[in-house]
JSON list of C-alpha atoms in Angstrom, two decimals:
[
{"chain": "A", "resi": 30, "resn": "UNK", "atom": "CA", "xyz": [16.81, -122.68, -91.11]},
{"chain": "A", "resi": 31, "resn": "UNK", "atom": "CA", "xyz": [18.90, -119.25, -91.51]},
{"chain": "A", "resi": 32, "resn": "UNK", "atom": "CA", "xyz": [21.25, -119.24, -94.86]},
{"chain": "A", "resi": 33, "resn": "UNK", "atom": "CA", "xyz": [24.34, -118.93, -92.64]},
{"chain": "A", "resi": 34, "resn": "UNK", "atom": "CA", "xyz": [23.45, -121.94, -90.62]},
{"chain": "A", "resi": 35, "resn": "UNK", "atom": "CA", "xyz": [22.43, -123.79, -93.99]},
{"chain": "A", "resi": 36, "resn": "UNK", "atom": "CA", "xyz": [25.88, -122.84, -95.59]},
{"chain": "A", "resi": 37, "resn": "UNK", "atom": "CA", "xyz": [27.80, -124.07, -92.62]},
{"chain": "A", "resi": 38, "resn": "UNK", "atom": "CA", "xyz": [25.90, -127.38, -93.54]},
{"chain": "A", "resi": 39, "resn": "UNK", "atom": "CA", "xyz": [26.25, -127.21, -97.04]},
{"chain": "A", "resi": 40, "resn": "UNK", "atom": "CA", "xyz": [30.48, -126.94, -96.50]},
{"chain": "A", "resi": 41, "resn": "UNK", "atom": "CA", "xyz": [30.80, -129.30, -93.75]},
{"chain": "A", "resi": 42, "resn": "UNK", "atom": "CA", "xyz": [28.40, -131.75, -95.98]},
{"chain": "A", "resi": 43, "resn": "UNK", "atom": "CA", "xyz": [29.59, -131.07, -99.41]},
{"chain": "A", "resi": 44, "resn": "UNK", "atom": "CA", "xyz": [33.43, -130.23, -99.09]},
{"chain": "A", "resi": 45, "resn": "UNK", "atom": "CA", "xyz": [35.96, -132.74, -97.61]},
{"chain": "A", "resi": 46, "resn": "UNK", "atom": "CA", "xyz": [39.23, -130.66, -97.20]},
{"chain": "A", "resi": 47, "resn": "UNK", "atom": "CA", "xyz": [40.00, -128.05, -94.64]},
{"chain": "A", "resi": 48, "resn": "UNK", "atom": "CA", "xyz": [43.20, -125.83, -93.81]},
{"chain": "A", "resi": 49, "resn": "UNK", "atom": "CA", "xyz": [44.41, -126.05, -90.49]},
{"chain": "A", "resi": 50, "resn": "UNK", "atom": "CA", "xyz": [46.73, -123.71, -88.81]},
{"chain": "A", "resi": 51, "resn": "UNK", "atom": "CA", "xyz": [49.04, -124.12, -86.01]},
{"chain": "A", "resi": 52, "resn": "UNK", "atom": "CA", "xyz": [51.08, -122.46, -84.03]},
{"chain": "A", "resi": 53, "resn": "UNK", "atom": "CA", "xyz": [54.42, -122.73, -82.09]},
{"chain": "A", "resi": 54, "resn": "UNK", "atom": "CA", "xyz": [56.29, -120.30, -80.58]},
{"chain": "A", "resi": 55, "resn": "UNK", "atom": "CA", "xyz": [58.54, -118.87, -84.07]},
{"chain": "A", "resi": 56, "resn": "UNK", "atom": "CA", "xyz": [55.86, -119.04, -85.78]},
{"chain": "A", "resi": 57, "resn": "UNK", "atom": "CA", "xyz": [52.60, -120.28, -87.73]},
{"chain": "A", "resi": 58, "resn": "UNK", "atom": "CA", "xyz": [52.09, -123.46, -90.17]},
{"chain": "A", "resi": 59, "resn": "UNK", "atom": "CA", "xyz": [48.97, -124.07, -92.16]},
{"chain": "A", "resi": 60, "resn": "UNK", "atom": "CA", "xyz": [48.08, -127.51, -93.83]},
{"chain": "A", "resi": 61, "resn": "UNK", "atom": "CA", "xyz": [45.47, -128.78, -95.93]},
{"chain": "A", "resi": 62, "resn": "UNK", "atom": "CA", "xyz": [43.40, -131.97, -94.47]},
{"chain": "A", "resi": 63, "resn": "UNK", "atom": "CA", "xyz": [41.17, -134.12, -95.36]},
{"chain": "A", "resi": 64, "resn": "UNK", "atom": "CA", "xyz": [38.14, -134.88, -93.06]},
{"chain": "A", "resi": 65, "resn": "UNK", "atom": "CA", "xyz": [35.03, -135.93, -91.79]},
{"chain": "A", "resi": 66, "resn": "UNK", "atom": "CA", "xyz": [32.67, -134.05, -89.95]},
{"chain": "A", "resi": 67, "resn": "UNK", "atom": "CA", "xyz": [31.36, -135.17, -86.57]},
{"chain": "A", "resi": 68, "resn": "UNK", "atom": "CA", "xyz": [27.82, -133.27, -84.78]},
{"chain": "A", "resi": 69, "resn": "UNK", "atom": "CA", "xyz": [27.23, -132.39, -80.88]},
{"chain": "A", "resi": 70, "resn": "UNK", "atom": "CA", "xyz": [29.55, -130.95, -80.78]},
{"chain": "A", "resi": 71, "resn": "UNK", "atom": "CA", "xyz": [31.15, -130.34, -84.26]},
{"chain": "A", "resi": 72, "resn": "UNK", "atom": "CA", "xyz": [33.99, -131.78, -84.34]},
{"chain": "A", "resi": 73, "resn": "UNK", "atom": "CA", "xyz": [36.61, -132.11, -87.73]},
{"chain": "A", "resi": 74, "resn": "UNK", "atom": "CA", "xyz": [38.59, -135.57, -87.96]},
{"chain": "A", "resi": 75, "resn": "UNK", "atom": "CA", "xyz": [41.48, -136.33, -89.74]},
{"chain": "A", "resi": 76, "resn": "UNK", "atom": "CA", "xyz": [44.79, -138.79, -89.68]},
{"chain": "A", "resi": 77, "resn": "UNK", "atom": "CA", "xyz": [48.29, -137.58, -90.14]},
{"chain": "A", "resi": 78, "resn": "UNK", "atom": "CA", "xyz": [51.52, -138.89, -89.83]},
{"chain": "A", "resi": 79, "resn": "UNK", "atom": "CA", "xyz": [53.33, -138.06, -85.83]},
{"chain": "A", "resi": 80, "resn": "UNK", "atom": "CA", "xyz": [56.35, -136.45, -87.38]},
{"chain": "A", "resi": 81, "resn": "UNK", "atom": "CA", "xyz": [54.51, -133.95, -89.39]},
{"chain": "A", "resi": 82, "resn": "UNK", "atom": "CA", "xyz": [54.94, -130.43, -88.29]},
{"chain": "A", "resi": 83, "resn": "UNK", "atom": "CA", "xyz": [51.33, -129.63, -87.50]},
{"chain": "A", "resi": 84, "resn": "UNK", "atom": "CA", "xyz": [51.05, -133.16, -85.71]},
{"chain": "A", "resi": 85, "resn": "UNK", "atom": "CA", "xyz": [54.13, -132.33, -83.46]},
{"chain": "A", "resi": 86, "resn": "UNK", "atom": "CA", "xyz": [52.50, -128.49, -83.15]},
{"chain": "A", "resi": 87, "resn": "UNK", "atom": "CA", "xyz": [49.33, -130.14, -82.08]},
{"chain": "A", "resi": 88, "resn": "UNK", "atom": "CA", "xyz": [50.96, -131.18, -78.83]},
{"chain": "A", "resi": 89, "resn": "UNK", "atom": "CA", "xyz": [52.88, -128.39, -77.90]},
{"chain": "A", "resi": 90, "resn": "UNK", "atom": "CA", "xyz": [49.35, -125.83, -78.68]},
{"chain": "A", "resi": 91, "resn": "UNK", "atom": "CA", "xyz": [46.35, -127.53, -79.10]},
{"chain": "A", "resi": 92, "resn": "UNK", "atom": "CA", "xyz": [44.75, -124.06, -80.13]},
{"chain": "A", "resi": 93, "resn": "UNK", "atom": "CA", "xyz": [44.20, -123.70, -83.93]},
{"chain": "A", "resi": 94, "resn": "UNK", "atom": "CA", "xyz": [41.88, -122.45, -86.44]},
{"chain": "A", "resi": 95, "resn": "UNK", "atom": "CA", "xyz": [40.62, -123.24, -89.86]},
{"chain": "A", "resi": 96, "resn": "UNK", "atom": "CA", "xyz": [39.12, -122.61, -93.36]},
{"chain": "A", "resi": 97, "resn": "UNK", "atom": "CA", "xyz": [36.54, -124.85, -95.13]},
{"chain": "A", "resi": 98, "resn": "UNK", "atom": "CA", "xyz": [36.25, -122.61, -98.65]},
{"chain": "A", "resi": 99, "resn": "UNK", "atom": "CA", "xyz": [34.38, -123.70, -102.40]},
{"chain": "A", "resi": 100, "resn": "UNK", "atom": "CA", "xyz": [34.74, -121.31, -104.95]},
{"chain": "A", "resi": 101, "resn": "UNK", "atom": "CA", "xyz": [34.37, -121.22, -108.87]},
{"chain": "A", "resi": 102, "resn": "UNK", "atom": "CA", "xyz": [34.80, -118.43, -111.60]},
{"chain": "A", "resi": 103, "resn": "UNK", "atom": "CA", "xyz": [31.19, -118.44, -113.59]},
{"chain": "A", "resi": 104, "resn": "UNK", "atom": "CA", "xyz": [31.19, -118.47, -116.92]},
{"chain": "A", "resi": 105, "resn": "UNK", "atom": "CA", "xyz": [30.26, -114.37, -116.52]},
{"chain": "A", "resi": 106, "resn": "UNK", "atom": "CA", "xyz": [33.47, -114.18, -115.06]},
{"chain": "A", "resi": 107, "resn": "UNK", "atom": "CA", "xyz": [32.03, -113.78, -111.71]},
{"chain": "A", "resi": 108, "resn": "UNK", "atom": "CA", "xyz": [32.96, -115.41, -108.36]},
{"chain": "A", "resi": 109, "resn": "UNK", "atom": "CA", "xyz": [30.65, -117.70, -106.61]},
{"chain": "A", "resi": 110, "resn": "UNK", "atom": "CA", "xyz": [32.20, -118.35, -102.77]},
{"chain": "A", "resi": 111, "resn": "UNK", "atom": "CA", "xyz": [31.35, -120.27, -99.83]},
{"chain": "A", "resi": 112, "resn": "UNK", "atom": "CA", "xyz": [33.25, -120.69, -96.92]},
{"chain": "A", "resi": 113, "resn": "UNK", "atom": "CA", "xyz": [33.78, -120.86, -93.07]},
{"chain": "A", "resi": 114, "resn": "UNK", "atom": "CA", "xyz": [36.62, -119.70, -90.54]},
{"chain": "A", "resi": 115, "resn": "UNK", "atom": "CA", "xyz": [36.76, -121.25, -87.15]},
{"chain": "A", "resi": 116, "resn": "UNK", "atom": "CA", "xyz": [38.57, -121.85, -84.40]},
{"chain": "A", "resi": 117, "resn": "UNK", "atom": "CA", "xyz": [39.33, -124.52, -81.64]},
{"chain": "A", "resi": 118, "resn": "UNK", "atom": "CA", "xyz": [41.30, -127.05, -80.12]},
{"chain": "A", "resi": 119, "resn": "UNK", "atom": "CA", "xyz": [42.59, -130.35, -81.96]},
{"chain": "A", "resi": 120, "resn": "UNK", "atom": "CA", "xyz": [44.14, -133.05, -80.00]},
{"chain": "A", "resi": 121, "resn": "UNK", "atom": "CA", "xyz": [45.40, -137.09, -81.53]},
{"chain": "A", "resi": 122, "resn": "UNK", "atom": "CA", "xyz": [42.64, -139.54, -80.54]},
{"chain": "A", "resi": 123, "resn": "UNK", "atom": "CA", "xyz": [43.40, -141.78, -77.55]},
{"chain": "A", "resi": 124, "resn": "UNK", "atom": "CA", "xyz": [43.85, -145.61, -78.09]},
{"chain": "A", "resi": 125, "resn": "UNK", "atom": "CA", "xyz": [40.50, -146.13, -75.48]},
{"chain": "A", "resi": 126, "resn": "UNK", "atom": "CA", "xyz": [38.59, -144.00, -78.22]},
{"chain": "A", "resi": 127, "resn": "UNK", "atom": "CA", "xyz": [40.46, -145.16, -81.06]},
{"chain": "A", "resi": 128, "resn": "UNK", "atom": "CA", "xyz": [38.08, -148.08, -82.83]},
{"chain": "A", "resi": 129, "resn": "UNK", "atom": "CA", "xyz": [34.95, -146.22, -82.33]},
{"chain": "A", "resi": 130, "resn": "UNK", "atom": "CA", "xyz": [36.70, -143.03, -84.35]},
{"chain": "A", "resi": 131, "resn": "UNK", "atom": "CA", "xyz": [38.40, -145.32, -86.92]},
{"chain": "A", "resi": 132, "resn": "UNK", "atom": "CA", "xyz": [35.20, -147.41, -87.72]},
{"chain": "A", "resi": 133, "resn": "UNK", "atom": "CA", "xyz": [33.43, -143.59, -88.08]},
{"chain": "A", "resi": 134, "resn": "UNK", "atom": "CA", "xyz": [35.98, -142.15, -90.47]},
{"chain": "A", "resi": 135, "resn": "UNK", "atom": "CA", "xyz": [35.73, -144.95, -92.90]},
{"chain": "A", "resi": 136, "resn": "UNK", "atom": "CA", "xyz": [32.08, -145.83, -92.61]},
{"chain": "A", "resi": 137, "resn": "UNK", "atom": "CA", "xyz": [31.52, -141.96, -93.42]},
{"chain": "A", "resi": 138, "resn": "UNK", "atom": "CA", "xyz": [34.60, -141.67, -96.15]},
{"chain": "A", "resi": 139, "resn": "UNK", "atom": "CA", "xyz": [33.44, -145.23, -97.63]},
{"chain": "A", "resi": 140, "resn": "UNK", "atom": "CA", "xyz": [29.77, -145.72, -97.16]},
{"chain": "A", "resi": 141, "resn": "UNK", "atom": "CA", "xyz": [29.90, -148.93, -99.19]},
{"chain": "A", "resi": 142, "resn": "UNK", "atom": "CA", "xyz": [31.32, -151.59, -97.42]},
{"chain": "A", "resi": 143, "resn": "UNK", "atom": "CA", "xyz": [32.91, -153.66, -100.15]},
{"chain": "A", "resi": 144, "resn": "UNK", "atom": "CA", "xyz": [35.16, -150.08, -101.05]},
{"chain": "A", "resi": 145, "resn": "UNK", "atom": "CA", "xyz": [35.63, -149.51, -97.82]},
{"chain": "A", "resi": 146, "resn": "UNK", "atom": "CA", "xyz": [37.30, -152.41, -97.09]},
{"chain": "A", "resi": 147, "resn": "UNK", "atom": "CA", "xyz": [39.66, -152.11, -100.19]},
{"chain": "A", "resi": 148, "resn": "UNK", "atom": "CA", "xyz": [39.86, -148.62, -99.11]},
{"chain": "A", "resi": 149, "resn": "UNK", "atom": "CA", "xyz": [40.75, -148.51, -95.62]},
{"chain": "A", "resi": 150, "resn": "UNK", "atom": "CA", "xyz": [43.84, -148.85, -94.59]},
{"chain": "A", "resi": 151, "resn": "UNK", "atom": "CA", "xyz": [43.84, -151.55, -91.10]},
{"chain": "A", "resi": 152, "resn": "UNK", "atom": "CA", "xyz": [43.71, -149.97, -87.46]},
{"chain": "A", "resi": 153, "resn": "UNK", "atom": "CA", "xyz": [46.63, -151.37, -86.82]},
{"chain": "A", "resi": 154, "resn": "UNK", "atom": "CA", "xyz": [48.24, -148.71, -89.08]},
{"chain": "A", "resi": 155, "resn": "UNK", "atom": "CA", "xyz": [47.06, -146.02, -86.39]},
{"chain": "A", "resi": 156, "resn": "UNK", "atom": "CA", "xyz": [47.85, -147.84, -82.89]},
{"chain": "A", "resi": 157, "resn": "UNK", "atom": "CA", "xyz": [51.21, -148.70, -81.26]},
{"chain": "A", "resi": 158, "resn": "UNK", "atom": "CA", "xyz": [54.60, -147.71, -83.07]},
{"chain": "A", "resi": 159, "resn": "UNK", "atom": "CA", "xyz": [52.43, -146.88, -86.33]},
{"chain": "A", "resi": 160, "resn": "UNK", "atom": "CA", "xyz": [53.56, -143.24, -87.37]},
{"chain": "A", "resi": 161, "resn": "UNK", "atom": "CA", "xyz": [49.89, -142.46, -88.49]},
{"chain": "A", "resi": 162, "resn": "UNK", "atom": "CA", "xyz": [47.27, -141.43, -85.72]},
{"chain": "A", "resi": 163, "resn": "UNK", "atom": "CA", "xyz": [43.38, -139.89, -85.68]},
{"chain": "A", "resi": 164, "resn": "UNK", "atom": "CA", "xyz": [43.08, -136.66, -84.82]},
{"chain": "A", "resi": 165, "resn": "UNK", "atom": "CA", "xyz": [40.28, -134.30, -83.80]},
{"chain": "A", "resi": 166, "resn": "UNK", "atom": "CA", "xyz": [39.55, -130.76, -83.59]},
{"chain": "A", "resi": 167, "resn": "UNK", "atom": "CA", "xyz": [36.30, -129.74, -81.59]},
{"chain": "A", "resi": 168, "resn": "UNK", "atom": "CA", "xyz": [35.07, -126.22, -83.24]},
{"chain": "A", "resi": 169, "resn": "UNK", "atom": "CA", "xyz": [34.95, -123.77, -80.19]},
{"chain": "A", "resi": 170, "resn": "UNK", "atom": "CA", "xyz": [34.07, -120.82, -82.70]},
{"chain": "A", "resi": 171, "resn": "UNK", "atom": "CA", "xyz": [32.65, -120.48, -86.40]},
{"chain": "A", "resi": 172, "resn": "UNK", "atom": "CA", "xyz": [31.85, -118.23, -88.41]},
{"chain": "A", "resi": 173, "resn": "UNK", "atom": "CA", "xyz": [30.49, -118.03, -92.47]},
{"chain": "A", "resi": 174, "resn": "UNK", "atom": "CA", "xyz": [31.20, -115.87, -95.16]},
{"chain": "A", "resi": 175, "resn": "UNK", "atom": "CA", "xyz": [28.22, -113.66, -95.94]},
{"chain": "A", "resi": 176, "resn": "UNK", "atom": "CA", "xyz": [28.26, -112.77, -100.29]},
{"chain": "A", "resi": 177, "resn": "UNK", "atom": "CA", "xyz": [25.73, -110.37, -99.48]},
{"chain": "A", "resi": 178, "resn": "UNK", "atom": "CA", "xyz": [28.08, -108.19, -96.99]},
{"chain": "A", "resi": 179, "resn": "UNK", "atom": "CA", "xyz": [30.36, -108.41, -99.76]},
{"chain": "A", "resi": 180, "resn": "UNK", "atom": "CA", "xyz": [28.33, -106.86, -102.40]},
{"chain": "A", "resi": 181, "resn": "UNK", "atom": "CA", "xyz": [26.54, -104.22, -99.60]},
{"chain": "A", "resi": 182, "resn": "UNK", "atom": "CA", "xyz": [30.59, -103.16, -98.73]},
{"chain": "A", "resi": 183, "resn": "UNK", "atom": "CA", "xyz": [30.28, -104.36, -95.20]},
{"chain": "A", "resi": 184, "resn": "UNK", "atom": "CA", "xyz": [33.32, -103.84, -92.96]},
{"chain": "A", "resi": 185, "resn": "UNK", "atom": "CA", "xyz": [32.98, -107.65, -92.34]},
{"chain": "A", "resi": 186, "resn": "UNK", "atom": "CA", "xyz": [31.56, -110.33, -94.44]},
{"chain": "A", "resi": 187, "resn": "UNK", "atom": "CA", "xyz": [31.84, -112.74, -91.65]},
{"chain": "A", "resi": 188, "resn": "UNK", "atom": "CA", "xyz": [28.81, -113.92, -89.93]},
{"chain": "A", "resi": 189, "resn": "UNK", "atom": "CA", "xyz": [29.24, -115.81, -86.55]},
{"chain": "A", "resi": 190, "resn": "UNK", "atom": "CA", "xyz": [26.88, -118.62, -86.25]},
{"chain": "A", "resi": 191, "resn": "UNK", "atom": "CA", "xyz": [26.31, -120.23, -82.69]},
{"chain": "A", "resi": 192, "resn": "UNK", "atom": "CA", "xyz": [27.20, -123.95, -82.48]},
{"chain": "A", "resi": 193, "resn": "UNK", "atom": "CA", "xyz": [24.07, -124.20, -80.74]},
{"chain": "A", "resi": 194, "resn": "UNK", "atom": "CA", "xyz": [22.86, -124.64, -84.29]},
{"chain": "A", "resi": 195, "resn": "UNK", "atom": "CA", "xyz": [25.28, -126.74, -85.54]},
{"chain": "A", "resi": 196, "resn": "UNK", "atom": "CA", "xyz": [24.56, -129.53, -83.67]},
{"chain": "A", "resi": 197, "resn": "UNK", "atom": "CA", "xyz": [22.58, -132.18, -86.07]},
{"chain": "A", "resi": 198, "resn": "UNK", "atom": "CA", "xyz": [22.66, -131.43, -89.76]},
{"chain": "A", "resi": 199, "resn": "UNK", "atom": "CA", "xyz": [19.99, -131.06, -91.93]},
{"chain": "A", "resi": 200, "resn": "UNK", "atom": "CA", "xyz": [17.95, -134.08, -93.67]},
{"chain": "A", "resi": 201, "resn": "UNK", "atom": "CA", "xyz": [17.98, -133.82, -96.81]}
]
């Protein structure tokens, strides 16, 4: 396996917050998530309240893109950076798919079943008037950040990756 395709792993794996950015027709709105990766096809899921302004954005443009970033200073004062940029479309989870998303989000957030049940909040808090709903946003593009275009003073240090080789992670 290529080191892009093992770093796009490594931060879908590893790190559990993306930013997502919207857009309506004044402007552009970025939040920061919490999620859960999902394989073939990747796929980023997440709740959020209805009323918040990325949630109401969602509906109006389901076209957004995304950062999944880890960084640290070293104690040499250096940078060590990982990260991804994508794009795709995001849409709120239908009620027909809702249990089969809500059991996967919490089985994957909570692996142990006695935290997971203090944990989780019911599905009733994400069906019917509940403000909260699942959302999803299937990754039509992605690309990784490449240190060593950085340090060679590449125009880009963006590598795309096909999703072709995203599609199971990794054992191990």
């Amino acid at each position: 396996m290529n080191k892009y395709i093992q770093s796009s792993f490594d931060l879908l794996q590893n790190i559990r917050f993306f930013n997502l950015s919207t857009l309506n027709a004044d402007s552009v709105w970025s939040s920061t998530m919490f999620y859960i990766p999902k394989y073939n096809p990747l796929t980023l899921i997440w709740y959020s309240k209805q009323d918040t302004r990325h949630s109401q954005e969602l509906h109006i443009n389901p076209h957004v893109s995304g950062t999944i970033y880890s960084s640290r200073v070293m104690p040499d004062l250096s940078l060590d950076l990982a990260g991804a940029q994508f794009t795709g479309y995001a849409r709120q989870i239908p009620d027909e798919q809702l249990q089969e998303t809500y059991d996967y989000f919490f089985m994957k957030t909570y692996p142990d079943e006695n935290i997971r049940k203090k944990k989780a909040r019911p599905i009733l808090d994400y069906q019917g008037n509940a403000i909260r709903r699942f959302y999803e946003l299937e990754i039509q593009s992605w690309w990784v950040y490449d240190s060593d275009g950085w340090s060679q003073h590449q125009d880009d240090d963006r590598v795309q990756v096909p999703l072709s080789e995203l599609l199971y992670p990794s054992e191990g």
